[in-house]
Tab-separated table of N, CA and C in Angstrom:
chain	number	residue	atom	x	y	z
X	218	MET	N	-2.221	15.564	38.144
X	218	MET	CA	-1.865	16.682	37.308
X	218	MET	C	-3.067	17.592	37.146
X	219	CYS	N	-2.831	18.891	37.059
X	219	CYS	CA	-3.907	19.846	36.861
X	219	CYS	C	-4.559	19.608	35.509
X	220	SER	N	-5.835	19.827	35.436
X	220	SER	CA	-6.507	19.669	34.152
X	220	SER	C	-6.030	20.735	33.181
X	221	ARG	N	-6.030	20.405	31.914
X	221	ARG	CA	-5.656	21.302	30.835
X	221	ARG	C	-4.227	21.810	30.936
X	222	SER	N	-3.354	21.136	31.624
X	222	SER	CA	-1.957	21.541	31.699
X	222	SER	C	-1.254	21.167	30.409
X	223	PRO	N	-0.623	22.126	29.749
X	223	PRO	CA	0.037	21.808	28.482
X	223	PRO	C	1.329	21.043	28.699
X	224	LEU	N	1.637	20.185	27.750
X	224	LEU	CA	2.932	19.538	27.726
X	224	LEU	C	3.795	20.373	26.805
X	225	LEU	N	4.869	20.919	27.319
X	225	LEU	CA	5.699	21.828	26.544
X	225	LEU	C	6.748	21.066	25.761
X	226	THR	N	6.805	21.337	24.477
X	226	THR	CA	7.856	20.736	23.670
X	226	THR	C	9.136	21.523	23.905
X	227	GLU	N	10.254	20.912	23.632
X	227	GLU	CA	11.530	21.618	23.781
X	227	GLU	C	11.586	22.836	22.862
X	228	ASN	N	10.969	22.740	21.671
X	228	ASN	CA	10.948	23.868	20.750
X	228	ASN	C	10.244	25.069	21.377
X	229	TYR	N	9.089	24.853	21.997
X	229	TYR	CA	8.340	25.945	22.608
X	229	TYR	C	9.110	26.523	23.791
X	230	LYS	N	9.751	25.662	24.552
X	230	LYS	CA	10.541	26.123	25.690
X	230	LYS	C	11.692	26.996	25.203
X	231	GLU	N	12.309	26.625	24.103
X	231	GLU	CA	13.399	27.435	23.532
X	231	GLU	C	12.896	28.809	23.118
X	232	ILE	N	11.695	28.870	22.527
X	232	ILE	CA	11.108	30.158	22.154
X	232	ILE	C	10.934	31.019	23.399
X	233	PHE	N	10.389	30.418	24.459
X	233	PHE	CA	10.173	31.162	25.703
X	233	PHE	C	11.492	31.672	26.269
X	234	LEU	N	12.480	30.809	26.341
X	234	LEU	CA	13.748	31.183	26.956
X	234	LEU	C	14.510	32.210	26.128
X	235	SER	N	14.248	32.291	24.832
X	235	SER	CA	14.983	33.224	23.979
X	235	SER	C	14.432	34.644	24.034
X	236	LYS	N	13.265	34.844	24.598
X	236	LYS	CA	12.647	36.167	24.624
X	236	LYS	C	13.182	36.984	25.798
X	237	PRO	N	13.536	38.262	25.537
X	237	PRO	CA	13.981	39.111	26.650
X	237	PRO	C	12.805	39.575	27.514
X	238	HIS	N	11.623	39.706	26.904
X	238	HIS	CA	10.411	40.121	27.617
X	238	HIS	C	9.252	39.316	27.055
X	239	TYR	N	8.245	39.114	27.871
X	239	TYR	CA	7.094	38.359	27.418
X	239	TYR	C	5.882	38.760	28.246
X	240	PRO	N	4.703	38.718	27.625
X	240	PRO	CA	3.488	39.065	28.367
X	240	PRO	C	3.120	37.949	29.335
X	241	ALA	N	3.287	38.221	30.615
X	241	ALA	CA	3.065	37.182	31.615
X	241	ALA	C	2.378	37.749	32.845
X	242	LEU	N	1.718	36.869	33.540
X	242	LEU	CA	1.124	37.189	34.826
X	242	LEU	C	1.952	36.476	35.880
X	243	GLU	N	2.507	37.234	36.805
X	243	GLU	CA	3.372	36.676	37.844
X	243	GLU	C	2.554	36.298	39.072
X	244	ILE	N	2.702	35.070	39.530
X	244	ILE	CA	2.118	34.643	40.798
X	244	ILE	C	3.144	35.004	41.857
X	245	ALA	N	2.845	36.019	42.637
X	245	ALA	CA	3.818	36.525	43.600
X	245	ALA	C	3.890	35.663	44.859
X	246	TYR	N	2.746	35.244	45.358
X	246	TYR	CA	2.738	34.452	46.588
X	246	TYR	C	1.454	33.642	46.623
X	247	LEU	N	1.586	32.348	46.784
X	247	LEU	CA	0.426	31.467	46.853
X	247	LEU	C	0.665	30.468	47.978
X	248	ALA	N	-0.278	30.402	48.876
X	248	ALA	CA	-0.181	29.438	49.968
X	248	ALA	C	-1.579	28.967	50.345
X	249	VAL	N	-1.665	27.738	50.780
X	249	VAL	CA	-2.917	27.158	51.266
X	249	VAL	C	-2.677	26.760	52.718
X	250	ASP	N	-3.593	27.120	53.571
X	250	ASP	CA	-3.492	26.774	54.986
X	250	ASP	C	-3.293	25.265	55.136
X	251	GLU	N	-2.433	24.881	56.061
X	251	GLU	CA	-2.128	23.463	56.272
X	251	GLU	C	-3.382	22.616	56.529
X	252	ARG	N	-4.404	23.207	57.100
X	252	ARG	CA	-5.648	22.462	57.354
X	252	ARG	C	-6.286	21.980	56.056
X	253	TYR	N	-6.000	22.667	54.968
X	253	TYR	CA	-6.597	22.326	53.667
X	253	TYR	C	-5.577	21.752	52.699
X	254	SER	N	-4.403	21.437	53.214
X	254	SER	CA	-3.334	20.886	52.380
X	254	SER	C	-3.737	19.538	51.805
X	255	ARG	N	-3.280	19.277	50.586
X	255	ARG	CA	-3.497	18.004	49.888
X	255	ARG	C	-4.966	17.714	49.597
X	256	GLN	N	-5.775	18.767	49.496
X	256	GLN	CA	-7.186	18.602	49.147
X	256	GLN	C	-7.487	19.168	47.751
X	257	GLY	N	-6.460	19.616	47.043
X	257	GLY	CA	-6.638	20.117	45.683
X	257	GLY	C	-6.894	21.607	45.570
X	258	TRP	N	-6.884	22.328	46.695
X	258	TRP	CA	-7.173	23.765	46.650
X	258	TRP	C	-6.113	24.550	45.894
X	259	GLY	N	-4.857	24.182	46.032
X	259	GLY	CA	-3.796	24.877	45.300
X	259	GLY	C	-3.988	24.762	43.801
X	260	ARG	N	-4.308	23.577	43.340
X	260	ARG	CA	-4.563	23.364	41.902
X	260	ARG	C	-5.787	24.139	41.433
X	261	ILE	N	-6.821	24.176	42.266
X	261	ILE	CA	-8.027	24.938	41.924
X	261	ILE	C	-7.683	26.422	41.770
X	262	ILE	N	-6.858	26.939	42.657
X	262	ILE	CA	-6.457	28.347	42.590
X	262	ILE	C	-5.639	28.612	41.331
X	263	ILE	N	-4.691	27.725	41.014
X	263	ILE	CA	-3.876	27.890	39.797
X	263	ILE	C	-4.769	27.909	38.558
X	264	GLU	N	-5.719	26.992	38.477
X	264	GLU	CA	-6.612	26.940	37.318
X	264	GLU	C	-7.489	28.187	37.243
X	265	ALA	N	-7.923	28.709	38.382
X	265	ALA	CA	-8.722	29.943	38.387
X	265	ALA	C	-7.888	31.120	37.886
X	266	ILE	N	-6.622	31.178	38.296
X	266	ILE	CA	-5.725	32.233	37.824
X	266	ILE	C	-5.537	32.108	36.309
X	267	ALA	N	-5.297	30.893	35.818
X	267	ALA	CA	-5.105	30.673	34.383
X	267	ALA	C	-6.366	31.038	33.603
X	268	ASP	N	-7.523	30.618	34.095
X	268	ASP	CA	-8.777	30.940	33.415
X	268	ASP	C	-8.998	32.451	33.352
X	269	LYS	N	-8.742	33.136	34.443
X	269	LYS	CA	-8.921	34.594	34.481
X	269	LYS	C	-7.940	35.275	33.524
X	270	ALA	N	-6.702	34.820	33.489
X	270	ALA	CA	-5.701	35.410	32.592
X	270	ALA	C	-6.082	35.210	31.127
X	271	GLN	N	-6.705	34.082	30.814
X	271	GLN	CA	-7.103	33.800	29.437
X	271	GLN	C	-8.342	34.583	29.014
X	272	THR	N	-9.211	34.912	29.942
X	272	THR	CA	-10.480	35.539	29.583
X	272	THR	C	-10.534	37.041	29.829
X	273	GLN	N	-9.594	37.599	30.548
X	273	GLN	CA	-9.638	39.044	30.799
X	273	GLN	C	-9.315	39.794	29.510
X	274	GLU	N	-9.805	41.019	29.380
X	274	GLU	CA	-9.676	41.762	28.138
X	274	GLU	C	-8.746	42.968	28.241
X	275	MET	N	-8.152	43.228	29.383
X	275	MET	CA	-7.328	44.419	29.569
X	275	MET	C	-5.905	44.259	29.035
X	276	ALA	N	-5.394	43.058	29.030
X	276	ALA	CA	-4.022	42.825	28.563
X	276	ALA	C	-3.919	41.388	28.075
X	277	GLY	N	-3.013	41.170	27.165
X	277	GLY	CA	-2.827	39.816	26.648
X	277	GLY	C	-1.674	39.125	27.348
X	278	CYS	N	-1.963	38.076	28.052
X	278	CYS	CA	-0.930	37.287	28.730
X	278	CYS	C	-0.737	35.982	27.977
X	279	GLN	N	0.504	35.580	27.831
X	279	GLN	CA	0.805	34.291	27.219
X	279	GLN	C	1.258	33.264	28.236
X	280	PHE	N	1.753	33.728	29.381
X	280	PHE	CA	2.356	32.828	30.357
X	280	PHE	C	1.944	33.188	31.775
X	281	LEU	N	1.983	32.190	32.639
X	281	LEU	CA	2.005	32.410	34.081
X	281	LEU	C	3.441	32.163	34.498
X	282	THR	N	3.962	32.978	35.395
X	282	THR	CA	5.312	32.775	35.902
X	282	THR	C	5.281	32.792	37.428
X	283	VAL	N	6.295	32.182	38.016
X	283	VAL	CA	6.377	32.112	39.467
X	283	VAL	C	7.824	31.874	39.876
X	284	GLU	N	8.202	32.411	40.999
X	284	GLU	CA	9.471	32.078	41.659
X	284	GLU	C	9.108	31.044	42.711
X	285	ALA	N	9.198	29.768	42.361
X	285	ALA	CA	8.786	28.690	43.258
X	285	ALA	C	9.826	28.481	44.360
X	286	LEU	N	9.359	28.467	45.586
X	286	LEU	CA	10.245	28.227	46.719
X	286	LEU	C	10.919	26.880	46.551
X	287	ASN	N	12.227	26.866	46.743
X	287	ASN	CA	13.012	25.655	46.493
X	287	ASN	C	14.090	25.509	47.561
X	288	VAL	N	13.643	25.370	48.807
X	288	VAL	CA	14.561	25.175	49.925
X	288	VAL	C	14.127	23.952	50.712
X	289	GLN	N	15.057	23.389	51.445
X	289	GLN	CA	14.746	22.195	52.232
X	289	GLN	C	13.606	22.486	53.206
X	290	GLY	N	12.612	21.632	53.195
X	290	GLY	CA	11.464	21.798	54.084
X	290	GLY	C	10.320	22.576	53.461
X	291	HIS	N	10.604	23.402	52.473
X	291	HIS	CA	9.577	24.205	51.797
X	291	HIS	C	9.873	24.208	50.308
X	292	ASN	N	9.393	23.197	49.608
X	292	ASN	CA	9.678	23.090	48.185
X	292	ASN	C	8.363	23.099	47.410
X	293	ALA	N	8.162	24.151	46.618
X	293	ALA	CA	6.942	24.276	45.817
X	293	ALA	C	7.156	23.850	44.375
X	294	VAL	N	8.377	23.483	43.999
X	294	VAL	CA	8.691	23.131	42.618
X	294	VAL	C	7.860	21.927	42.156
X	295	THR	N	7.733	20.907	42.984
X	295	THR	CA	6.960	19.723	42.613
X	295	THR	C	5.496	20.087	42.379
X	296	PHE	N	4.938	20.906	43.244
X	296	PHE	CA	3.547	21.337	43.087
X	296	PHE	C	3.355	22.055	41.754
X	297	TYR	N	4.205	23.039	41.473
X	297	TYR	CA	4.048	23.797	40.230
X	297	TYR	C	4.298	22.913	39.008
X	298	SER	N	5.208	21.972	39.107
X	298	SER	CA	5.444	21.036	37.997
X	298	SER	C	4.184	20.231	37.700
X	299	LYS	N	3.500	19.775	38.742
X	299	LYS	CA	2.255	19.016	38.559
X	299	LYS	C	1.155	19.872	37.943
X	300	CYS	N	1.282	21.180	38.076
X	300	CYS	CA	0.290	22.106	37.506
X	300	CYS	C	0.725	22.637	36.142
X	301	GLY	N	1.692	21.986	35.519
X	301	GLY	CA	2.057	22.347	34.160
X	301	GLY	C	3.140	23.383	34.005
X	302	PHE	N	3.804	23.767	35.089
X	302	PHE	CA	4.895	24.740	35.010
X	302	PHE	C	6.199	24.016	34.696
X	303	SER	N	7.071	24.707	33.989
X	303	SER	CA	8.400	24.181	33.662
X	303	SER	C	9.450	25.161	34.152
X	304	PRO	N	10.613	24.670	34.560
X	304	PRO	CA	11.685	25.584	34.969
X	304	PRO	C	12.152	26.420	33.782
X	305	SER	N	12.461	27.675	34.028
X	305	SER	CA	13.012	28.528	32.975
X	305	SER	C	14.464	28.884	33.279
X	306	GLU	N	15.037	28.178	34.237
X	306	GLU	CA	16.444	28.368	34.587
X	306	GLU	C	16.939	27.091	35.257
X	307	TYR	N	18.226	26.999	35.404
X	307	TYR	CA	18.798	25.856	36.129
X	307	TYR	C	18.710	26.126	37.624
X	308	PRO	N	18.430	25.103	38.431
X	308	PRO	CA	18.373	25.303	39.882
X	308	PRO	C	19.702	25.837	40.423
X	309	ASN	N	19.608	26.797	41.321
X	309	ASN	CA	20.777	27.387	41.965
X	309	ASN	C	20.603	27.195	43.469
X	310	PRO	N	21.425	26.362	44.106
X	310	PRO	CA	21.245	26.090	45.533
X	310	PRO	C	21.428	27.321	46.417
X	311	ASN	N	22.026	28.375	45.892
X	311	ASN	CA	22.226	29.604	46.670
X	311	ASN	C	21.072	30.591	46.521
X	312	LYS	N	20.126	30.303	45.641
X	312	LYS	CA	19.045	31.253	45.363
X	312	LYS	C	17.819	31.034	46.248
X	313	GLY	N	17.387	29.800	46.461
X	313	GLY	CA	16.224	29.533	47.307
X	313	GLY	C	14.903	29.505	46.560
X	314	THR	N	14.899	29.902	45.285
X	314	THR	CA	13.702	29.809	44.451
X	314	THR	C	14.112	29.297	43.077
X	315	LEU	N	13.121	28.843	42.329
X	315	LEU	CA	13.349	28.405	40.960
X	315	LEU	C	12.313	29.105	40.086
X	316	ARG	N	12.780	29.842	39.098
X	316	ARG	CA	11.881	30.542	38.171
X	316	ARG	C	11.209	29.513	37.272
X	317	MET	N	9.851	29.565	37.203
X	317	MET	CA	9.097	28.599	36.413
X	317	MET	C	8.040	29.333	35.594
X	318	PHE	N	7.579	28.676	34.519
X	318	PHE	CA	6.544	29.270	33.680
X	318	PHE	C	5.568	28.206	33.206
X	319	ARG	N	4.400	28.684	32.812
X	319	ARG	CA	3.379	27.824	32.214
X	319	ARG	C	2.732	28.618	31.089
X	320	THR	N	2.640	28.031	29.917
X	320	THR	CA	1.988	28.703	28.809
X	320	THR	C	0.475	28.643	28.991
X	321	LEU	N	-0.199	29.718	28.615
X	321	LEU	CA	-1.652	29.763	28.712
X	321	LEU	C	-2.324	29.270	27.438
X	322	TYR	N	-1.584	29.305	26.340
X	322	TYR	CA	-2.138	28.913	25.044
X	322	TYR	C	-1.184	27.931	24.379
X	323	PRO	N	-1.293	26.654	24.703
X	323	PRO	CA	-0.370	25.675	24.120
X	323	PRO	C	-0.566	25.563	22.609
X	324	GLU	N	0.513	25.268	21.907
X	324	GLU	CA	0.421	25.041	20.476
X	324	GLU	C	-0.393	23.782	20.235
X	325	LYS	N	-1.025	23.690	19.084
X	325	LYS	CA	-1.825	22.508	18.764
X	325	LYS	C	-0.973	21.264	18.888
X	326	GLY	N	-1.527	20.233	19.475
X	326	GLY	CA	-0.809	18.977	19.655
X	326	GLY	C	-0.036	18.914	20.958
X	327	GLU	N	0.023	20.020	21.725
X	327	GLU	CA	0.747	20.018	23.000
X	327	GLU	C	-0.176	19.776	24.183
X	328	GLU	N	-1.471	19.762	23.983
X	328	GLU	CA	-2.393	19.558	25.106
X	328	GLU	C	-2.505	18.109	25.451
């Protein structure tokens, strides 16, 4: 599991899902060359993105979001789950991606 990944309570997830808009940083596309696969580089990149989002001063972000690829042979959902992301929708086999989020500032007691 990624370091400092929050454990989301159902209450916090409900708050997230009930909002029509939220300050978030979207990860549009993330890939690691197969030569470096399973060496922790993806997790390092996710943590660098989270650290930058927490420390930048131009805008306030509360979440990281991603459309994780969710098709046979190319499934990123497990990777993002290990990095502290949670699904924000039910899987749809016709969609090919799963919308996921990770809070940048977990409530006390959720770390």
